[in-house]
Amino acid sequence: MPDEKKPDQEPDGKRPAAPERLDGLRVALVLGTAAGGLGRHVRAVAAGLAERGAGVVVCGPAATEESYGFTGPGVRFAEVDVADRPRPVQDARAVLRLRRLLADADVVHAHGLRAGALAIAATARVAPGPLRLSRGGAPVVVTLHNAVLAGGRTAAVYGALERVVARGAAMVLGVSPDLEERMRALHARRVGLALVPSPAPDAPPDPAARDRVRAALGAGERPLIVTVGRLADQKGLPTLLDAAAGWDRRAPKPLVAIAGDGPLRPELEARIGAEDLPVRLLGHRADVPDLLAAADVAVVPSVWEGQPLIVQEILRAGRPLVATRVGGIPVMVGADAALLVEPGEAEALERAVASVLDDPELAARLGAAALRRAGTLPTERDAVDQLAGIYRGLTERK
């Protein structure tokens, strides 16, 4: 990510050039079951490509369309059952369905490891083999949005999919440096860093939001620690609860608010009740900017992240941030816009948050650095600019 200038400025300070046109280019975007930032990112990319004249088809499960609404001017949706886990019979049907849908595409861009492998199989003109998958029809770009965190047989299956993507994709984009390094180690032909920007806020922050949200939460004068994310294993929430047990000994006792929902909710609720932790599960919130405005410190305790939209939102809100040193987070926050700790280290997380709560000057420095860093984040236009250049380069070489 850039460090100095804003992405929507030219180096000489002049207004940016007109966006590259893609008139007549036929682009197929393929994704599976999408949650959170991935679905919003693909929707923004599809709309941005269509605005530049491309004809776009988004291929994915019906539930994904229902959640994100990809269809719009220049964009149509085609249902394909791309599941989040290997299912041999259904996957074979998905490949056949994709083969028909992608036959006329000039370029195919798959989002996610499984979607990438299925798209490569669907565009192959020869029998799949370890060295022959690259001999397909339309060039395939694959963006990897997540690391493989599982072990055992699952890891072996996903390792095989990684090799398919590395050998068959014309270009692989990773949302974090570790994903790029993984693809280079597997000898992918071209590898780059994906741009996954958070949508720009619709309106400026509400000055009254802080007091209103704190009153609604019953925070009073207590420090408010906020985490936003899906209640899933990747998000490191058991570590957050471990740290909360330490914060419970402070005076005044902080309130930890976790916004989001997911499969771990019953387990987290049971532990919060059993240990009487100062933690509230807020469920899904449509007012995340207001929630961040009310926070004294924001925490991202994830086991792994790429370019999480919530980190971008925290930086834009100018809030002190404590996060884990994983995936793409260190690149996003730079040298001074967050305190970083190792994942799974509850004591380190507890101490880092306590240092922010105990030192108003540190909190102010982190908040100011967050706002400066937010000014360097890529925009949705930057993401579409990047992809337009990649697509043009690949199609001109066909």
Short mmCIF file of C-alpha atoms in Angstrom, two decimals:
data_model
loop_
_atom_site.label_atom_id
_atom_site.label_comp_id
_atom_site.label_asym_id
_atom_site.label_seq_id
_atom_site.Cartn_x
_atom_site.Cartn_y
_atom_site.Cartn_z
CA MET A 1 0.00 0.00 0.00
CA PRO A 2 1.23 3.53 -0.63
CA ASP A 3 2.82 5.37 2.26
CA GLU A 4 2.98 9.03 1.27
CA LYS A 5 0.41 10.35 -1.20
CA LYS A 6 -3.31 9.77 -1.31
CA PRO A 7 -4.23 7.14 -3.89
CA ASP A 8 -6.55 9.54 -5.74
CA GLN A 9 -3.74 12.06 -6.33
CA GLU A 10 -1.10 12.06 -9.02
CA PRO A 11 2.55 12.39 -7.83
CA ASP A 12 2.70 15.98 -9.11
CA GLY A 13 -0.51 16.95 -7.34
CA LYS A 14 -2.54 17.25 -10.54
CA ARG A 15 -6.02 15.85 -10.86
CA PRO A 16 -6.04 12.12 -11.68
CA ALA A 17 -6.32 11.06 -15.29
CA ALA A 18 -9.66 9.85 -16.63
CA PRO A 19 -10.25 6.19 -15.76
CA GLU A 20 -9.31 3.64 -18.38
CA ARG A 21 -12.26 2.55 -20.48
CA LEU A 22 -13.10 -1.13 -20.86
CA ASP A 23 -15.73 -0.84 -23.58
CA GLY A 24 -16.74 -4.22 -24.91
CA LEU A 25 -14.59 -6.25 -22.50
CA ARG A 26 -16.49 -9.26 -21.18
CA VAL A 27 -15.59 -9.98 -17.57
CA ALA A 28 -16.81 -12.90 -15.49
CA LEU A 29 -16.44 -12.68 -11.70
CA VAL A 30 -16.71 -15.97 -9.81
CA LEU A 31 -17.16 -16.32 -6.06
CA GLY A 32 -18.50 -18.80 -3.57
CA THR A 33 -20.34 -18.30 -0.32
CA ALA A 34 -19.29 -14.78 0.66
CA ALA A 35 -19.24 -13.18 4.08
CA GLY A 36 -18.51 -9.61 5.06
CA GLY A 37 -15.89 -7.77 3.07
CA LEU A 38 -15.53 -10.22 0.18
CA GLY A 39 -19.09 -9.82 -1.05
CA ARG A 40 -19.00 -6.04 -0.74
CA HIS A 41 -15.66 -5.94 -2.55
CA VAL A 42 -16.91 -8.00 -5.51
CA ARG A 43 -20.06 -5.89 -5.73
CA ALA A 44 -18.00 -2.69 -5.85
CA VAL A 45 -15.62 -4.15 -8.45
CA ALA A 46 -18.51 -5.31 -10.64
CA ALA A 47 -20.15 -1.89 -10.55
CA GLY A 48 -16.84 -0.10 -11.20
CA LEU A 49 -16.00 -2.29 -14.20
CA ALA A 50 -19.48 -1.79 -15.65
CA GLU A 51 -19.17 1.99 -15.29
CA ARG A 52 -16.10 1.78 -17.53
CA GLY A 53 -18.00 -0.04 -20.26
CA ALA A 54 -17.29 -3.69 -19.44
CA GLY A 55 -20.01 -6.29 -19.60
CA VAL A 56 -19.95 -8.13 -16.27
CA VAL A 57 -21.47 -11.41 -15.15
CA VAL A 58 -21.14 -12.43 -11.50
CA CYS A 59 -21.29 -16.20 -10.97
CA GLY A 60 -22.00 -17.57 -7.52
CA PRO A 61 -24.53 -19.09 -5.11
CA ALA A 62 -28.03 -17.66 -5.01
CA ALA A 63 -27.61 -16.81 -1.32
CA THR A 64 -24.67 -14.56 -2.18
CA GLU A 65 -26.79 -12.58 -4.63
CA GLU A 66 -29.53 -12.30 -2.04
CA SER A 67 -27.07 -10.93 0.51
CA TYR A 68 -25.20 -8.45 -1.69
CA GLY A 69 -27.31 -7.67 -4.76
CA PHE A 70 -24.72 -7.69 -7.54
CA THR A 71 -27.19 -7.07 -10.36
CA GLY A 72 -27.19 -3.51 -11.72
CA PRO A 73 -26.49 -1.48 -14.87
CA GLY A 74 -24.09 -3.54 -16.99
CA VAL A 75 -23.98 -6.35 -14.40
CA ARG A 76 -25.98 -9.57 -14.39
CA PHE A 77 -25.92 -12.49 -11.98
CA ALA A 78 -25.79 -16.18 -12.85
CA GLU A 79 -26.40 -18.78 -10.17
CA VAL A 80 -23.65 -21.37 -9.69
CA ASP A 81 -23.43 -23.63 -6.65
CA VAL A 82 -19.89 -22.84 -5.50
CA ALA A 83 -19.76 -24.18 -1.96
CA ASP A 84 -17.26 -23.32 0.76
CA ARG A 85 -16.22 -27.00 1.17
CA PRO A 86 -15.24 -29.72 -1.31
CA ARG A 87 -18.24 -31.70 -2.61
CA PRO A 88 -17.14 -33.84 -5.57
CA VAL A 89 -20.52 -34.33 -7.29
CA GLN A 90 -21.71 -30.75 -6.81
CA ASP A 91 -18.29 -29.39 -7.75
CA ALA A 92 -18.37 -31.33 -11.03
CA ARG A 93 -21.77 -29.82 -11.79
CA ALA A 94 -20.47 -26.36 -10.91
CA VAL A 95 -17.56 -26.80 -13.34
CA LEU A 96 -19.95 -27.78 -16.16
CA ARG A 97 -22.19 -24.81 -15.38
CA LEU A 98 -19.21 -22.47 -15.30
CA ARG A 99 -17.87 -23.88 -18.56
CA ARG A 100 -21.05 -22.70 -20.30
CA LEU A 101 -21.17 -19.33 -18.55
CA LEU A 102 -17.48 -18.51 -19.11
CA ALA A 103 -17.29 -19.63 -22.74
CA ASP A 104 -17.59 -16.08 -24.12
CA ALA A 105 -15.65 -14.25 -21.40
CA ASP A 106 -12.53 -12.29 -22.30
CA VAL A 107 -11.21 -12.60 -18.75
CA VAL A 108 -12.33 -14.54 -15.69
CA HIS A 109 -11.65 -13.27 -12.18
CA ALA A 110 -12.31 -15.71 -9.35
CA HIS A 111 -12.38 -14.67 -5.71
CA GLY A 112 -11.27 -17.32 -3.24
CA LEU A 113 -9.27 -20.51 -3.48
CA ARG A 114 -12.12 -22.89 -4.30
CA ALA A 115 -13.75 -20.51 -6.76
CA GLY A 116 -10.35 -20.09 -8.42
CA ALA A 117 -9.76 -23.82 -8.79
CA LEU A 118 -13.25 -24.38 -10.22
CA ALA A 119 -12.86 -21.49 -12.67
CA ILE A 120 -9.51 -22.85 -13.86
CA ALA A 121 -11.03 -26.30 -14.39
CA ALA A 122 -13.99 -24.76 -16.23
CA THR A 123 -11.81 -22.77 -18.65
CA ALA A 124 -9.34 -25.58 -19.37
CA ARG A 125 -9.48 -26.85 -22.96
CA VAL A 126 -7.44 -29.93 -22.18
CA ALA A 127 -7.73 -32.69 -19.64
CA PRO A 128 -6.72 -31.38 -16.19
CA GLY A 129 -3.19 -32.31 -15.21
CA PRO A 130 -0.45 -30.89 -13.02
CA LEU A 131 1.24 -29.04 -15.89
CA ARG A 132 -1.61 -28.50 -18.32
CA LEU A 133 -4.25 -26.47 -16.47
CA SER A 134 -2.81 -23.21 -17.76
CA ARG A 135 -3.78 -24.10 -21.33
CA GLY A 136 -7.28 -22.77 -21.05
CA GLY A 137 -9.59 -20.37 -22.84
CA ALA A 138 -10.01 -16.99 -21.18
CA PRO A 139 -7.17 -16.02 -18.81
CA VAL A 140 -8.07 -16.55 -15.16
CA VAL A 141 -7.17 -14.10 -12.40
CA VAL A 142 -7.56 -15.40 -8.84
CA THR A 143 -7.70 -13.23 -5.73
CA LEU A 144 -6.93 -15.13 -2.53
CA HIS A 145 -8.84 -13.56 0.35
CA ASN A 146 -7.99 -16.01 3.14
CA ALA A 147 -5.14 -18.12 4.42
CA VAL A 148 -5.52 -21.88 4.90
CA LEU A 149 -5.69 -22.23 8.69
CA ALA A 150 -7.00 -25.78 8.99
CA GLY A 151 -4.85 -28.86 9.51
CA GLY A 152 -5.04 -32.56 8.67
CA ARG A 153 -7.00 -33.75 5.64
CA THR A 154 -8.58 -30.35 5.12
CA ALA A 155 -5.16 -28.75 4.85
CA ALA A 156 -4.11 -31.41 2.32
CA VAL A 157 -7.18 -30.73 0.17
CA TYR A 158 -6.65 -26.99 0.22
CA GLY A 159 -2.95 -27.48 -0.45
CA ALA A 160 -3.91 -29.29 -3.66
CA LEU A 161 -6.23 -26.43 -4.61
CA GLU A 162 -3.40 -23.95 -4.01
CA ARG A 163 -1.23 -25.86 -6.49
CA VAL A 164 -4.04 -25.84 -9.06
CA VAL A 165 -4.39 -22.08 -8.69
CA ALA A 166 -0.64 -21.44 -8.79
CA ARG A 167 -0.21 -23.46 -11.99
CA GLY A 168 -3.43 -22.55 -13.77
CA ALA A 169 -3.99 -18.86 -13.05
CA ALA A 170 -2.59 -16.21 -15.34
CA MET A 171 -2.34 -13.90 -12.32
CA VAL A 172 -2.75 -14.47 -8.58
CA LEU A 173 -3.49 -11.57 -6.25
CA GLY A 174 -3.14 -12.01 -2.49
CA VAL A 175 -4.73 -9.73 0.07
CA SER A 176 -1.65 -9.99 2.31
CA PRO A 177 2.11 -10.43 1.86
CA ASP A 178 2.07 -13.98 3.28
CA LEU A 179 -0.41 -15.09 0.62
CA GLU A 180 1.80 -13.55 -2.07
CA GLU A 181 4.83 -15.38 -0.69
CA ARG A 182 2.91 -18.66 -0.64
CA MET A 183 2.00 -18.34 -4.32
CA ARG A 184 5.55 -17.43 -5.30
CA ALA A 185 6.81 -20.49 -3.44
CA LEU A 186 4.39 -22.56 -5.53
CA HIS A 187 5.80 -20.96 -8.71
CA ALA A 188 2.71 -19.02 -9.77
CA ARG A 189 3.37 -17.19 -13.03
CA ARG A 190 2.46 -13.69 -11.84
CA VAL A 191 1.73 -12.60 -8.27
CA GLY A 192 0.66 -9.24 -6.88
CA LEU A 193 -0.99 -7.56 -3.89
CA ALA A 194 -4.75 -7.18 -4.19
CA LEU A 195 -6.42 -3.91 -3.27
CA VAL A 196 -9.52 -4.47 -1.12
CA PRO A 197 -10.65 -1.02 0.01
CA SER A 198 -13.41 -0.27 2.43
CA PRO A 199 -16.25 1.72 0.85
CA ALA A 200 -16.06 5.42 1.58
CA PRO A 201 -18.46 6.49 4.35
CA ASP A 202 -21.80 7.81 3.16
CA ALA A 203 -21.81 10.70 5.59
CA PRO A 204 -19.45 12.44 8.03
CA PRO A 205 -19.42 11.19 11.62
CA ASP A 206 -22.29 12.33 13.83
CA PRO A 207 -20.82 14.51 16.62
CA ALA A 208 -23.51 13.28 19.00
CA ALA A 209 -22.90 9.60 18.27
CA ARG A 210 -20.37 9.02 21.06
CA ASP A 211 -22.64 10.11 23.90
CA ARG A 212 -25.71 8.47 22.38
CA VAL A 213 -24.10 5.07 21.88
CA ARG A 214 -22.39 5.06 25.26
CA ALA A 215 -25.68 5.87 26.93
CA ALA A 216 -27.46 3.09 25.04
CA LEU A 217 -24.78 0.59 26.11
CA GLY A 218 -24.88 1.77 29.71
CA ALA A 219 -21.15 2.47 29.60
CA GLY A 220 -21.33 5.62 31.69
CA GLU A 221 -17.80 6.70 32.60
CA ARG A 222 -16.35 3.23 32.06
CA PRO A 223 -13.73 2.76 29.35
CA LEU A 224 -15.32 1.23 26.26
CA ILE A 225 -13.37 -1.40 24.30
CA VAL A 226 -14.93 -2.27 20.93
CA THR A 227 -14.39 -5.24 18.62
CA VAL A 228 -16.28 -5.71 15.34
CA GLY A 229 -16.24 -8.98 13.43
CA ARG A 230 -17.89 -12.27 12.68
CA LEU A 231 -18.13 -14.57 15.68
CA ALA A 232 -15.91 -17.23 14.13
CA ASP A 233 -12.65 -19.01 14.95
CA GLN A 234 -10.54 -16.74 12.75
CA LYS A 235 -11.38 -13.66 14.80
CA GLY A 236 -9.49 -14.68 17.96
CA LEU A 237 -12.39 -13.96 20.31
CA PRO A 238 -11.43 -16.53 23.00
CA THR A 239 -8.18 -14.58 23.39
CA LEU A 240 -10.19 -11.38 23.73
CA LEU A 241 -12.24 -12.96 26.52
CA ASP A 242 -9.03 -14.09 28.24
CA ALA A 243 -7.82 -10.48 28.15
CA ALA A 244 -11.22 -9.24 29.37
CA ALA A 245 -10.79 -11.34 32.52
CA GLY A 246 -7.70 -9.22 33.25
CA TRP A 247 -9.42 -5.92 32.46
CA ASP A 248 -12.17 -6.97 34.88
CA ARG A 249 -9.72 -6.26 37.72
CA ARG A 250 -9.29 -2.62 36.70
CA ALA A 251 -11.10 0.31 38.28
CA PRO A 252 -13.24 1.53 36.70
CA LYS A 253 -14.03 -1.76 35.06
CA PRO A 254 -14.00 -1.44 31.23
CA LEU A 255 -16.94 -2.60 29.14
CA VAL A 256 -16.03 -4.79 26.16
CA ALA A 257 -18.56 -4.58 23.32
CA ILE A 258 -18.38 -7.12 20.48
CA ALA A 259 -20.45 -6.33 17.39
CA GLY A 260 -21.20 -9.16 14.97
CA ASP A 261 -22.78 -12.55 14.80
CA GLY A 262 -21.71 -16.05 13.85
CA PRO A 263 -21.35 -19.70 14.88
CA LEU A 264 -19.38 -19.05 18.07
CA ARG A 265 -22.11 -16.98 19.70
CA PRO A 266 -23.52 -19.74 21.98
CA GLU A 267 -20.03 -20.71 23.15
CA LEU A 268 -19.06 -17.10 23.83
CA GLU A 269 -22.34 -16.35 25.64
CA ALA A 270 -21.87 -19.39 27.86
CA ARG A 271 -18.34 -18.40 28.83
CA ILE A 272 -19.24 -14.73 29.42
CA GLY A 273 -22.05 -15.83 31.76
CA ALA A 274 -20.05 -18.52 33.55
CA GLU A 275 -17.09 -16.23 34.24
CA ASP A 276 -19.15 -13.04 34.70
CA LEU A 277 -16.96 -11.21 32.20
CA PRO A 278 -17.51 -7.49 31.45
CA VAL A 279 -18.38 -8.31 27.84
CA ARG A 280 -21.53 -7.66 25.82
CA LEU A 281 -22.36 -9.36 22.53
CA LEU A 282 -24.21 -6.78 20.47
CA GLY A 283 -25.07 -8.91 17.46
CA HIS A 284 -25.17 -7.37 14.01
CA ARG A 285 -24.90 -3.57 14.06
CA ALA A 286 -25.76 -1.21 11.24
CA ASP A 287 -24.15 1.71 13.09
CA VAL A 288 -20.50 0.61 13.20
CA PRO A 289 -19.15 4.16 12.59
CA ASP A 290 -21.13 5.40 15.60
CA LEU A 291 -19.97 2.46 17.68
CA LEU A 292 -16.34 3.24 16.82
CA ALA A 293 -16.89 6.90 17.67
CA ALA A 294 -17.96 5.81 21.16
CA ALA A 295 -14.92 3.56 21.69
CA ASP A 296 -11.93 4.47 23.82
CA VAL A 297 -9.92 1.76 22.06
CA ALA A 298 -10.72 -0.61 19.19
CA VAL A 299 -9.35 -4.16 19.25
CA VAL A 300 -8.80 -6.61 16.38
CA PRO A 301 -7.61 -9.88 18.00
CA SER A 302 -7.77 -12.07 14.87
CA VAL A 303 -5.73 -15.19 14.24
CA TRP A 304 -5.37 -14.05 10.61
CA GLU A 305 -6.63 -11.21 8.43
CA GLY A 306 -6.00 -9.98 4.91
CA GLN A 307 -7.06 -6.36 4.48
CA PRO A 308 -9.98 -6.26 6.91
CA LEU A 309 -12.51 -3.56 6.20
CA ILE A 310 -12.95 -2.96 9.92
CA VAL A 311 -9.29 -1.94 10.30
CA GLN A 312 -9.80 0.58 7.50
CA GLU A 313 -12.94 1.88 9.23
CA ILE A 314 -11.08 2.19 12.54
CA LEU A 315 -8.30 4.19 10.87
CA ARG A 316 -10.81 6.49 9.20
CA ALA A 317 -12.52 7.00 12.55
CA GLY A 318 -9.22 8.03 14.10
CA ARG A 319 -9.55 5.59 16.98
CA PRO A 320 -6.66 4.06 18.97
CA LEU A 321 -6.19 0.53 17.67
CA VAL A 322 -4.70 -2.60 19.21
CA ALA A 323 -4.47 -5.46 16.70
CA THR A 324 -2.64 -8.69 16.05
CA ARG A 325 0.47 -8.81 13.91
CA VAL A 326 -0.97 -11.11 11.24
CA GLY A 327 -1.56 -11.17 7.49
CA GLY A 328 -1.98 -7.76 5.94
CA ILE A 329 -2.60 -5.78 9.13
CA PRO A 330 1.01 -4.57 9.65
CA VAL A 331 1.11 -3.18 6.10
CA MET A 332 -2.23 -1.46 6.59
CA VAL A 333 -1.38 0.31 9.84
CA GLY A 334 2.25 1.18 9.08
CA ALA A 335 4.74 2.02 11.79
CA ASP A 336 2.66 4.06 14.22
CA ALA A 337 -1.11 3.75 13.65
CA ALA A 338 -1.65 0.78 16.00
CA LEU A 339 -0.13 -1.26 18.78
CA LEU A 340 0.48 -4.77 17.43
CA VAL A 341 0.64 -7.96 19.48
CA GLU A 342 1.09 -11.61 18.56
CA PRO A 343 -2.09 -13.63 17.97
CA GLY A 344 -3.26 -15.78 20.86
CA GLU A 345 -1.23 -13.81 23.42
CA ALA A 346 -3.91 -12.73 25.88
CA GLU A 347 -1.50 -11.13 28.36
CA ALA A 348 0.12 -9.05 25.62
CA LEU A 349 -3.30 -7.95 24.40
CA GLU A 350 -4.38 -7.09 27.93
CA ARG A 351 -1.24 -4.99 28.53
CA ALA A 352 -1.43 -3.17 25.19
CA VAL A 353 -5.04 -2.11 25.72
CA ALA A 354 -4.29 -1.12 29.31
CA SER A 355 -1.41 1.08 28.11
CA VAL A 356 -3.81 2.98 25.85
CA LEU A 357 -6.42 3.39 28.58
CA ASP A 358 -3.78 4.57 31.08
CA ASP A 359 -2.00 7.03 28.78
CA PRO A 360 -4.18 9.71 27.16
CA GLU A 361 -1.19 11.04 25.21
CA LEU A 362 -0.54 7.60 23.70
CA ALA A 363 -4.23 7.29 22.81
CA ALA A 364 -4.15 10.71 21.13
CA ARG A 365 -0.99 9.84 19.17
CA LEU A 366 -2.48 6.58 17.96
CA GLY A 367 -5.69 8.32 16.93
CA ALA A 368 -3.86 11.02 15.00
CA ALA A 369 -1.62 8.46 13.30
CA ALA A 370 -4.71 6.45 12.36
CA LEU A 371 -6.23 9.42 10.58
CA ARG A 372 -2.97 10.08 8.70
CA ARG A 373 -2.76 6.44 7.70
CA ALA A 374 -6.37 6.48 6.54
CA GLY A 375 -5.38 9.13 4.01
CA THR A 376 -3.01 6.67 2.32
CA LEU A 377 -5.50 3.79 2.02
CA PRO A 378 -6.48 2.70 -1.50
CA THR A 379 -9.90 3.68 -2.80
CA GLU A 380 -12.46 1.70 -4.78
CA ARG A 381 -11.27 3.58 -7.87
CA ASP A 382 -7.71 2.37 -7.18
CA ALA A 383 -8.94 -1.22 -7.00
CA VAL A 384 -10.76 -0.97 -10.33
CA ASP A 385 -7.77 0.85 -11.88
CA GLN A 386 -5.53 -2.03 -10.84
CA LEU A 387 -7.85 -4.65 -12.27
CA ALA A 388 -8.44 -2.73 -15.51
CA GLY A 389 -4.70 -2.69 -16.12
CA ILE A 390 -4.37 -6.40 -15.35
CA TYR A 391 -7.31 -7.37 -17.56
CA ARG A 392 -6.05 -5.27 -20.49
CA GLY A 393 -2.58 -6.72 -20.20
CA LEU A 394 -3.86 -10.29 -20.18
CA THR A 395 -6.33 -9.90 -23.03
CA GLU A 396 -3.85 -8.06 -25.26
CA ARG A 397 -1.45 -10.99 -24.97
CA LYS A 398 -4.04 -13.62 -25.93
#
